mmCIF file of C-alpha atoms in Angstrom:
data_model
loop_
_atom_site.group_PDB
_atom_site.id
_atom_site.type_symbol
_atom_site.label_atom_id
_atom_site.label_comp_id
_atom_site.label_asym_id
_atom_site.label_seq_id
_atom_site.Cartn_x
_atom_site.Cartn_y
_atom_site.Cartn_z
ATOM 1 C CA MET A 7 18.467 17.001 44.910
ATOM 2 C CA SER A 8 19.899 17.692 41.489
ATOM 3 C CA GLY A 9 21.568 20.810 40.286
ATOM 4 C CA LYS A 10 23.125 22.622 37.416
ATOM 5 C CA LYS A 11 26.855 22.845 37.092
ATOM 6 C CA VAL A 12 28.104 26.332 36.274
ATOM 7 C CA THR A 13 31.661 27.323 35.465
ATOM 8 C CA THR A 14 32.719 30.761 36.667
ATOM 9 C CA PRO A 15 35.332 32.704 34.746
ATOM 10 C CA PRO A 16 38.746 33.029 36.518
ATOM 11 C CA GLU A 17 38.480 36.837 36.911
ATOM 12 C CA ALA A 18 35.180 36.546 38.859
ATOM 13 C CA SER A 19 36.695 34.344 41.546
ATOM 14 C CA GLY A 20 40.141 35.925 41.627
ATOM 15 C CA ASP A 21 41.847 32.620 40.770
ATOM 16 C CA SER A 22 43.644 31.781 37.568
ATOM 17 C CA GLN A 23 41.639 28.553 37.179
ATOM 18 C CA PRO A 24 37.898 28.467 36.393
ATOM 19 C CA GLN A 25 35.837 27.074 39.249
ATOM 20 C CA LEU A 26 33.029 24.573 38.964
ATOM 21 C CA ILE A 27 30.062 25.533 41.130
ATOM 22 C CA GLN A 28 26.964 23.382 41.567
ATOM 23 C CA VAL A 29 23.745 25.388 41.761
ATOM 24 C CA ALA A 30 20.762 23.769 43.444
ATOM 25 C CA THR A 31 17.454 23.666 41.588
ATOM 26 C CA ASN A 32 13.957 22.688 42.648
ATOM 27 C CA GLN A 33 13.870 19.817 40.182
ATOM 28 C CA THR A 34 14.378 16.341 41.495
ATOM 29 C CA THR A 35 15.800 13.488 39.520
ATOM 30 C CA PRO A 36 13.648 10.408 39.914
ATOM 31 C CA GLU A 37 15.498 7.452 41.290
ATOM 32 C CA PRO A 38 15.234 4.288 39.208
ATOM 33 C CA SER A 39 12.704 1.976 40.738
ATOM 34 C CA GLU A 40 11.504 -1.489 39.975
ATOM 35 C CA ALA A 41 8.329 -0.003 38.493
ATOM 36 C CA SER A 42 10.295 1.900 35.861
ATOM 37 C CA VAL A 43 12.373 -1.088 34.773
ATOM 38 C CA ALA A 44 11.425 -2.208 31.270
ATOM 39 C CA VAL A 45 9.838 -5.636 31.322
ATOM 40 C CA PRO A 46 9.744 -7.497 28.008
ATOM 41 C CA GLN A 47 6.179 -7.858 26.795
ATOM 42 C CA PRO A 48 5.022 -11.111 25.219
ATOM 43 C CA GLN A 49 4.663 -10.913 21.455
ATOM 44 C CA PRO A 50 1.069 -10.978 20.223
ATOM 45 C CA GLU A 51 0.181 -14.158 18.428
ATOM 46 C CA LEU A 52 -0.118 -13.809 14.689
ATOM 47 C CA GLU A 53 -3.442 -14.667 13.162
ATOM 48 C CA PRO A 54 -3.326 -17.922 11.241
ATOM 49 C CA GLU A 55 -3.397 -17.767 7.486
ATOM 50 C CA PRO A 56 -6.988 -17.856 6.245
ATOM 51 C CA GLU A 57 -8.043 -21.082 4.589
ATOM 52 C CA LEU A 58 -8.198 -20.546 0.830
ATOM 53 C CA VAL A 59 -10.756 -22.160 -1.446
ATOM 54 C CA GLU A 60 -10.483 -22.355 -5.224
ATOM 55 C CA VAL A 61 -13.733 -21.214 -6.844
ATOM 56 C CA LEU A 62 -15.296 -20.522 -10.224
ATOM 57 C CA VAL A 63 -17.110 -17.178 -10.404
ATOM 58 C CA LEU A 64 -20.595 -17.728 -11.863
ATOM 59 C CA ARG A 65 -21.657 -14.081 -12.127
ATOM 60 C CA ASP A 66 -20.047 -10.677 -11.806
ATOM 61 C CA GLU A 67 -19.650 -9.584 -8.200
ATOM 62 C CA PRO A 68 -18.627 -5.900 -8.336
ATOM 63 C CA ALA A 69 -18.408 -5.653 -4.545
ATOM 64 C CA PHE A 70 -15.533 -8.160 -4.651
ATOM 65 C CA SER A 71 -14.162 -7.132 -8.101
ATOM 66 C CA LEU A 72 -14.976 -10.573 -9.503
ATOM 67 C CA LYS A 73 -15.833 -11.276 -13.142
ATOM 68 C CA CYS A 74 -17.875 -14.175 -14.433
ATOM 69 C CA GLY A 75 -15.680 -17.094 -15.510
ATOM 70 C CA GLN A 76 -12.713 -16.334 -13.264
ATOM 71 C CA VAL A 77 -11.080 -19.164 -11.357
ATOM 72 C CA LEU A 78 -9.376 -17.892 -8.240
ATOM 73 C CA LEU A 79 -8.577 -18.496 -4.596
ATOM 74 C CA LEU A 80 -10.844 -16.869 -2.004
ATOM 75 C CA ASP A 81 -10.748 -17.098 1.754
ATOM 76 C CA ALA A 82 -13.200 -19.683 3.060
ATOM 77 C CA ALA A 83 -15.564 -17.174 4.716
ATOM 78 C CA THR A 84 -15.968 -15.092 1.546
ATOM 79 C CA ALA A 85 -16.351 -18.224 -0.579
ATOM 80 C CA ARG A 86 -19.139 -19.503 1.716
ATOM 81 C CA GLN A 87 -20.910 -16.155 1.568
ATOM 82 C CA LEU A 88 -20.745 -15.963 -2.227
ATOM 83 C CA LYS A 89 -21.726 -19.620 -2.603
ATOM 84 C CA LYS A 90 -24.903 -19.034 -0.554
ATOM 85 C CA ALA A 91 -25.731 -16.104 -2.853
ATOM 86 C CA GLY A 92 -25.103 -18.280 -5.930
ATOM 87 C CA GLY A 93 -22.136 -16.238 -7.114
ATOM 88 C CA VAL A 94 -19.451 -18.943 -7.051
ATOM 89 C CA ASP A 95 -19.081 -22.704 -7.412
ATOM 90 C CA ASP A 96 -16.370 -24.489 -5.441
ATOM 91 C CA THR A 97 -16.939 -28.058 -6.630
ATOM 92 C CA PRO A 98 -13.783 -29.680 -8.041
ATOM 93 C CA ALA A 99 -15.609 -30.636 -11.255
ATOM 94 C CA ALA A 100 -16.672 -27.045 -11.997
ATOM 95 C CA VAL A 101 -13.274 -25.591 -11.145
ATOM 96 C CA GLY A 102 -11.442 -28.269 -13.181
ATOM 97 C CA ALA A 103 -13.681 -27.762 -16.225
ATOM 98 C CA ALA A 104 -13.221 -23.988 -16.058
ATOM 99 C CA LYS A 105 -9.439 -24.356 -15.836
ATOM 100 C CA ALA A 106 -9.422 -26.694 -18.831
ATOM 101 C CA ALA A 107 -11.508 -24.214 -20.831
ATOM 102 C CA GLN A 108 -9.152 -21.289 -20.129
ATOM 103 C CA PRO A 109 -7.211 -20.253 -23.230
ATOM 104 C CA HIS A 110 -3.465 -20.650 -22.994
ATOM 105 C CA ALA A 111 -1.272 -17.591 -23.438
ATOM 106 C CA ASP A 112 0.320 -17.183 -26.855
ATOM 107 C CA ALA A 113 4.103 -17.142 -26.980
ATOM 108 C CA ASP A 114 3.937 -13.470 -28.035
ATOM 109 C CA ASP A 115 1.943 -12.594 -24.907
ATOM 110 C CA VAL A 116 4.419 -14.141 -22.468
ATOM 111 C CA ILE A 117 6.655 -11.609 -20.755
ATOM 112 C CA GLU A 118 10.092 -12.857 -19.798
ATOM 113 C CA ASP A 119 12.427 -11.175 -17.355
#
């Protein structure tokens, strides 16, 4: 059984010292049990990084915010899906040729920190 502790003023009890009285309440304090002991939970496994594929975009794909002529890395599942639809080319020859054809940035366009 748990209770509240109440201090009575000295004049109420007739003594010069305040008295500490414990008042019983209907509330019970749960005893710690083995069920309430915190057990460390195993950490969830992180998903592996998706495999990335370098592709050349052959036509605009607004659903993926892709523009024709871009060379970029896509996750393998998206690259397969777009390749089946004819939207990208992942052959090394096509990607290499597109990279070689990209204009280089002028010195005035380069931002330095």
